[in-house]
């Protein structure tokens, strides 16, 4: 599963956001990593894009999170 969100705003400094104690993106990245996924954040004065990738596996026609058990 891949989701990408883009905007054409002024961008932001992810490290400055984390230093201010705003952890939403960090928590999102941590949860995706635990599920075998990844997050790519690109930001500049021309806007920001956030891409989330999560591996899925099909079982009986229904998508499930892939687990390494």
JSON list of C-alpha atoms in Angstrom, two decimals:
[
{"chain": "A", "resi": 1, "resn": "UNK", "atom": "CA", "xyz": [0.00, 0.00, 0.00]},
{"chain": "A", "resi": 2, "resn": "UNK", "atom": "CA", "xyz": [1.39, 3.40, -0.93]},
{"chain": "A", "resi": 3, "resn": "UNK", "atom": "CA", "xyz": [-0.10, 6.75, 0.05]},
{"chain": "A", "resi": 4, "resn": "UNK", "atom": "CA", "xyz": [1.31, 10.12, -0.95]},
{"chain": "A", "resi": 5, "resn": "UNK", "atom": "CA", "xyz": [0.09, 13.49, 0.27]},
{"chain": "A", "resi": 6, "resn": "UNK", "atom": "CA", "xyz": [1.46, 16.70, -1.29]},
{"chain": "A", "resi": 7, "resn": "UNK", "atom": "CA", "xyz": [0.85, 20.37, -0.82]},
{"chain": "A", "resi": 8, "resn": "UNK", "atom": "CA", "xyz": [2.23, 23.55, -2.31]},
{"chain": "A", "resi": 9, "resn": "UNK", "atom": "CA", "xyz": [2.69, 25.41, 0.98]},
{"chain": "A", "resi": 10, "resn": "UNK", "atom": "CA", "xyz": [5.84, 26.98, 2.38]},
{"chain": "A", "resi": 11, "resn": "UNK", "atom": "CA", "xyz": [7.30, 23.72, 3.75]},
{"chain": "A", "resi": 12, "resn": "UNK", "atom": "CA", "xyz": [8.72, 23.13, 7.23]},
{"chain": "A", "resi": 13, "resn": "UNK", "atom": "CA", "xyz": [11.83, 21.96, 9.04]},
{"chain": "A", "resi": 14, "resn": "UNK", "atom": "CA", "xyz": [11.07, 18.43, 10.39]},
{"chain": "A", "resi": 15, "resn": "UNK", "atom": "CA", "xyz": [13.94, 18.62, 12.91]},
{"chain": "A", "resi": 16, "resn": "UNK", "atom": "CA", "xyz": [12.67, 21.94, 14.30]},
{"chain": "A", "resi": 17, "resn": "UNK", "atom": "CA", "xyz": [9.18, 20.46, 14.66]},
{"chain": "A", "resi": 18, "resn": "UNK", "atom": "CA", "xyz": [10.59, 17.48, 16.60]},
{"chain": "A", "resi": 19, "resn": "UNK", "atom": "CA", "xyz": [12.62, 19.78, 18.87]},
{"chain": "A", "resi": 20, "resn": "UNK", "atom": "CA", "xyz": [9.41, 21.61, 19.77]},
{"chain": "A", "resi": 21, "resn": "UNK", "atom": "CA", "xyz": [7.98, 18.33, 21.07]},
{"chain": "A", "resi": 22, "resn": "UNK", "atom": "CA", "xyz": [5.56, 17.78, 18.21]},
{"chain": "A", "resi": 23, "resn": "UNK", "atom": "CA", "xyz": [5.90, 14.06, 17.63]},
{"chain": "A", "resi": 24, "resn": "UNK", "atom": "CA", "xyz": [3.07, 13.18, 15.24]},
{"chain": "A", "resi": 25, "resn": "UNK", "atom": "CA", "xyz": [5.27, 12.47, 12.22]},
{"chain": "A", "resi": 26, "resn": "UNK", "atom": "CA", "xyz": [7.86, 10.64, 14.33]},
{"chain": "A", "resi": 27, "resn": "UNK", "atom": "CA", "xyz": [5.16, 8.41, 15.83]},
{"chain": "A", "resi": 28, "resn": "UNK", "atom": "CA", "xyz": [3.77, 7.73, 12.36]},
{"chain": "A", "resi": 29, "resn": "UNK", "atom": "CA", "xyz": [7.25, 6.79, 11.12]},
{"chain": "A", "resi": 30, "resn": "UNK", "atom": "CA", "xyz": [7.83, 4.51, 14.12]},
{"chain": "A", "resi": 31, "resn": "UNK", "atom": "CA", "xyz": [4.54, 2.68, 13.66]},
{"chain": "A", "resi": 32, "resn": "UNK", "atom": "CA", "xyz": [5.10, 2.15, 9.95]},
{"chain": "A", "resi": 33, "resn": "UNK", "atom": "CA", "xyz": [8.64, 0.88, 10.58]},
{"chain": "A", "resi": 34, "resn": "UNK", "atom": "CA", "xyz": [7.33, -1.63, 13.15]},
{"chain": "A", "resi": 35, "resn": "UNK", "atom": "CA", "xyz": [4.90, -2.92, 10.51]},
{"chain": "A", "resi": 36, "resn": "UNK", "atom": "CA", "xyz": [7.67, -3.21, 7.90]},
{"chain": "A", "resi": 37, "resn": "UNK", "atom": "CA", "xyz": [6.83, 0.05, 6.15]},
{"chain": "A", "resi": 38, "resn": "UNK", "atom": "CA", "xyz": [8.60, 3.30, 5.55]},
{"chain": "A", "resi": 39, "resn": "UNK", "atom": "CA", "xyz": [8.00, 7.03, 5.40]},
{"chain": "A", "resi": 40, "resn": "UNK", "atom": "CA", "xyz": [9.61, 9.54, 3.05]},
{"chain": "A", "resi": 41, "resn": "UNK", "atom": "CA", "xyz": [9.18, 13.24, 3.83]},
{"chain": "A", "resi": 42, "resn": "UNK", "atom": "CA", "xyz": [10.39, 15.86, 1.38]},
{"chain": "A", "resi": 43, "resn": "UNK", "atom": "CA", "xyz": [9.87, 19.51, 2.18]},
{"chain": "A", "resi": 44, "resn": "UNK", "atom": "CA", "xyz": [11.03, 22.79, 0.70]},
{"chain": "A", "resi": 45, "resn": "UNK", "atom": "CA", "xyz": [9.82, 26.34, 0.23]},
{"chain": "A", "resi": 46, "resn": "UNK", "atom": "CA", "xyz": [7.74, 25.00, -2.68]},
{"chain": "A", "resi": 47, "resn": "UNK", "atom": "CA", "xyz": [5.75, 22.54, -0.53]},
{"chain": "A", "resi": 48, "resn": "UNK", "atom": "CA", "xyz": [5.85, 19.20, 1.23]},
{"chain": "A", "resi": 49, "resn": "UNK", "atom": "CA", "xyz": [5.24, 15.59, 0.22]},
{"chain": "A", "resi": 50, "resn": "UNK", "atom": "CA", "xyz": [4.77, 12.71, 2.63]},
{"chain": "A", "resi": 51, "resn": "UNK", "atom": "CA", "xyz": [4.90, 9.20, 1.18]},
{"chain": "A", "resi": 52, "resn": "UNK", "atom": "CA", "xyz": [3.86, 6.21, 3.29]},
{"chain": "A", "resi": 53, "resn": "UNK", "atom": "CA", "xyz": [4.59, 2.66, 2.13]},
{"chain": "A", "resi": 54, "resn": "UNK", "atom": "CA", "xyz": [3.28, -0.41, 3.92]},
{"chain": "A", "resi": 55, "resn": "UNK", "atom": "CA", "xyz": [3.70, -3.98, 2.66]},
{"chain": "A", "resi": 56, "resn": "UNK", "atom": "CA", "xyz": [0.48, -5.98, 2.46]},
{"chain": "A", "resi": 57, "resn": "UNK", "atom": "CA", "xyz": [-0.11, -9.63, 1.97]},
{"chain": "A", "resi": 58, "resn": "UNK", "atom": "CA", "xyz": [-3.33, -11.20, 0.86]},
{"chain": "A", "resi": 59, "resn": "UNK", "atom": "CA", "xyz": [-5.00, -13.98, 2.82]},
{"chain": "A", "resi": 60, "resn": "UNK", "atom": "CA", "xyz": [-8.34, -15.32, 1.61]},
{"chain": "A", "resi": 61, "resn": "UNK", "atom": "CA", "xyz": [-8.79, -12.26, -0.58]},
{"chain": "A", "resi": 62, "resn": "UNK", "atom": "CA", "xyz": [-8.43, -9.79, 2.29]},
{"chain": "A", "resi": 63, "resn": "UNK", "atom": "CA", "xyz": [-5.35, -7.54, 2.72]},
{"chain": "A", "resi": 64, "resn": "UNK", "atom": "CA", "xyz": [-3.49, -7.93, 6.03]},
{"chain": "A", "resi": 65, "resn": "UNK", "atom": "CA", "xyz": [-0.38, -6.33, 7.43]},
{"chain": "A", "resi": 66, "resn": "UNK", "atom": "CA", "xyz": [2.71, -8.41, 6.76]},
{"chain": "A", "resi": 67, "resn": "UNK", "atom": "CA", "xyz": [4.27, -9.76, 9.94]},
{"chain": "A", "resi": 68, "resn": "UNK", "atom": "CA", "xyz": [7.56, -11.48, 10.52]},
{"chain": "A", "resi": 69, "resn": "UNK", "atom": "CA", "xyz": [6.27, -14.14, 12.95]}
]
